[in-house]
Amino acid sequence: MFSHMMVGSNDLDQSKKFYDALFGAIGGREAMVDPKGRLMYMHNGGIFMVTAPIDGAPACHANGGTIGFAMETPEQADAWHAAGVANGGTAIEEDPGVREGAGMKLYLAYLRDPDGNKLCGLHRLG
C-alpha cells in the first residue's frame, strides 16, 4: 500500500548522522543524497526519506503520528534503539520490551528523532 515515508528536518546533517546510525544498526546503508539534498534510505524493499520542507517553513513532527520499522529480532530492536539514542535521538515511552494486548505480543522500542518525529522499532513475537 505504501511507496515511501518522508519526514522533514531542520538540520539535515544531524538527521543524516542519526538515521545513518539508526539504519546501520539493522543492516541498512548510509543515505544517498539526491540532487535536491534529500536523504534517501532504501532497505528491505522500503524507502524512507528526510528533507528540508519545500515550502521553506520550519519542519515539525506530527502529534499522534508514529513511523514503525520492522525488526527481525528483539536484539535488533535494542541495537536500533541504542544507535538512535547515541546519535541525537531521545528514548520515549517505556523502555524497549514486550507489550501484549488485543491478542498480540510485540517487542517495541520507541524513539524521537532529533526533529521530534516519533519512531518505533517493532518485532512481532510468536
Tab-separated table of C-alpha atoms in Angstrom:
chain	number	residue	atom	x	y	z
A	1	MET	CA	0.000	0.000	0.000
A	2	PHE	CA	2.823	2.447	0.802
A	3	SER	CA	5.519	3.578	-1.600
A	4	HIS	CA	7.674	5.534	0.881
A	5	MET	CA	7.753	7.615	4.048
A	6	MET	CA	9.239	11.111	4.311
A	7	VAL	CA	9.850	13.368	7.298
A	8	GLY	CA	11.012	16.952	7.485
A	9	SER	CA	14.202	18.133	9.140
A	10	ASN	CA	15.624	21.468	10.240
A	11	ASP	CA	19.188	20.083	10.256
A	12	LEU	CA	19.933	17.543	7.520
A	13	ASP	CA	23.500	16.964	8.753
A	14	GLN	CA	22.210	15.946	12.203
A	15	SER	CA	19.452	13.872	10.608
A	16	LYS	CA	21.990	12.064	8.419
A	17	LYS	CA	24.123	11.212	11.449
A	18	PHE	CA	21.054	9.957	13.350
A	19	TYR	CA	19.453	7.936	10.532
A	20	ASP	CA	22.756	6.536	9.206
A	21	ALA	CA	23.360	5.099	12.697
A	22	LEU	CA	19.741	4.006	13.146
A	23	PHE	CA	19.539	2.095	9.868
A	24	GLY	CA	23.151	0.903	10.122
A	25	ALA	CA	22.188	-0.883	13.353
A	26	ILE	CA	19.785	-3.076	11.359
A	27	GLY	CA	21.986	-3.687	8.313
A	28	GLY	CA	20.995	-0.687	6.199
A	29	ARG	CA	23.313	1.564	4.236
A	30	GLU	CA	24.121	5.244	4.706
A	31	ALA	CA	21.855	7.758	2.993
A	32	MET	CA	22.028	8.508	-0.666
A	33	VAL	CA	21.623	12.242	-1.230
A	34	ASP	CA	19.525	13.260	-4.227
A	35	PRO	CA	20.123	16.424	-6.326
A	36	LYS	CA	17.715	18.380	-4.079
A	37	GLY	CA	19.723	17.456	-0.965
A	38	ARG	CA	17.148	14.991	0.389
A	39	LEU	CA	18.361	11.915	2.264
A	40	MET	CA	17.153	8.577	0.890
A	41	TYR	CA	17.384	5.232	2.665
A	42	MET	CA	16.427	2.000	0.915
A	43	HIS	CA	16.268	-1.231	2.925
A	44	ASN	CA	14.259	-4.448	2.677
A	45	GLY	CA	12.077	-3.018	-0.088
A	46	GLY	CA	11.170	0.161	1.792
A	47	ILE	CA	12.146	3.772	1.112
A	48	PHE	CA	12.494	6.362	3.875
A	49	MET	CA	13.383	9.964	3.052
A	50	VAL	CA	14.337	13.069	5.031
A	51	THR	CA	14.031	16.560	3.569
A	52	ALA	CA	14.067	20.219	4.418
A	53	PRO	CA	10.458	21.390	3.907
A	54	ILE	CA	9.898	22.514	0.332
A	55	ASP	CA	7.785	25.492	1.451
A	56	GLY	CA	10.699	26.927	3.472
A	57	ALA	CA	8.769	26.796	6.767
A	58	PRO	CA	10.342	25.001	9.740
A	59	ALA	CA	9.925	21.237	9.921
A	60	CYS	CA	7.713	19.943	12.716
A	61	HIS	CA	6.545	16.493	13.797
A	62	ALA	CA	3.063	15.050	13.677
A	63	ASN	CA	1.363	14.932	17.074
A	64	GLY	CA	-0.028	11.404	17.389
A	65	GLY	CA	1.873	10.123	14.361
A	66	THR	CA	4.315	7.207	14.594
A	67	ILE	CA	6.535	5.685	11.926
A	68	GLY	CA	7.126	1.979	12.525
A	69	PHE	CA	10.131	-0.001	11.317
A	70	ALA	CA	10.062	-3.814	11.169
A	71	MET	CA	12.764	-5.529	13.227
A	72	GLU	CA	13.918	-9.111	12.687
A	73	THR	CA	14.569	-9.811	16.395
A	74	PRO	CA	14.231	-8.116	19.792
A	75	GLU	CA	18.038	-7.794	19.841
A	76	GLN	CA	17.923	-5.887	16.556
A	77	ALA	CA	15.292	-3.551	18.038
A	78	ASP	CA	17.574	-2.956	21.035
A	79	ALA	CA	20.560	-2.175	18.765
A	80	TRP	CA	18.380	0.160	16.663
A	81	HIS	CA	17.169	1.972	19.796
A	82	ALA	CA	20.689	2.273	21.257
A	83	ALA	CA	22.060	3.630	17.964
A	84	GLY	CA	19.318	6.229	17.867
A	85	VAL	CA	19.892	7.407	21.447
A	86	ALA	CA	23.670	7.553	20.878
A	87	ASN	CA	23.208	9.743	17.797
A	88	GLY	CA	20.859	12.506	18.904
A	89	GLY	CA	17.573	10.656	19.416
A	90	THR	CA	15.531	10.557	22.609
A	91	ALA	CA	14.167	7.420	24.260
A	92	ILE	CA	10.441	7.819	24.900
A	93	GLU	CA	7.575	5.886	26.445
A	94	GLU	CA	8.547	2.680	28.258
A	95	ASP	CA	11.959	1.044	27.900
A	96	PRO	CA	12.188	-1.323	24.911
A	97	GLY	CA	10.380	-4.545	25.715
A	98	VAL	CA	7.421	-6.861	25.277
A	99	ARG	CA	3.892	-5.422	25.125
A	100	GLU	CA	0.766	-7.572	24.980
A	101	GLY	CA	-2.755	-6.618	24.029
A	102	ALA	CA	-5.559	-7.352	21.598
A	103	GLY	CA	-4.252	-10.899	21.190
A	104	MET	CA	-0.823	-9.697	20.049
A	105	LYS	CA	2.601	-9.974	21.632
A	106	LEU	CA	5.069	-7.369	20.337
A	107	TYR	CA	8.589	-6.240	21.170
A	108	LEU	CA	8.592	-2.429	20.875
A	109	ALA	CA	11.280	0.259	21.108
A	110	TYR	CA	10.274	3.937	20.811
A	111	LEU	CA	12.397	7.000	19.934
A	112	ARG	CA	12.048	10.562	18.809
A	113	ASP	CA	14.484	11.673	16.125
A	114	PRO	CA	16.373	14.990	16.512
A	115	ASP	CA	13.421	16.843	14.916
A	116	GLY	CA	10.829	15.221	17.193
A	117	ASN	CA	9.396	12.602	14.819
A	118	LYS	CA	8.154	9.544	16.733
A	119	LEU	CA	9.685	6.251	15.588
A	120	CYS	CA	9.018	2.670	16.654
A	121	GLY	CA	11.115	-0.450	16.140
A	122	LEU	CA	8.667	-3.386	16.178
A	123	HIS	CA	9.210	-7.159	16.241
A	124	ARG	CA	6.172	-9.447	16.268
A	125	LEU	CA	6.577	-12.308	18.742
A	126	GLY	CA	5.054	-15.797	18.223
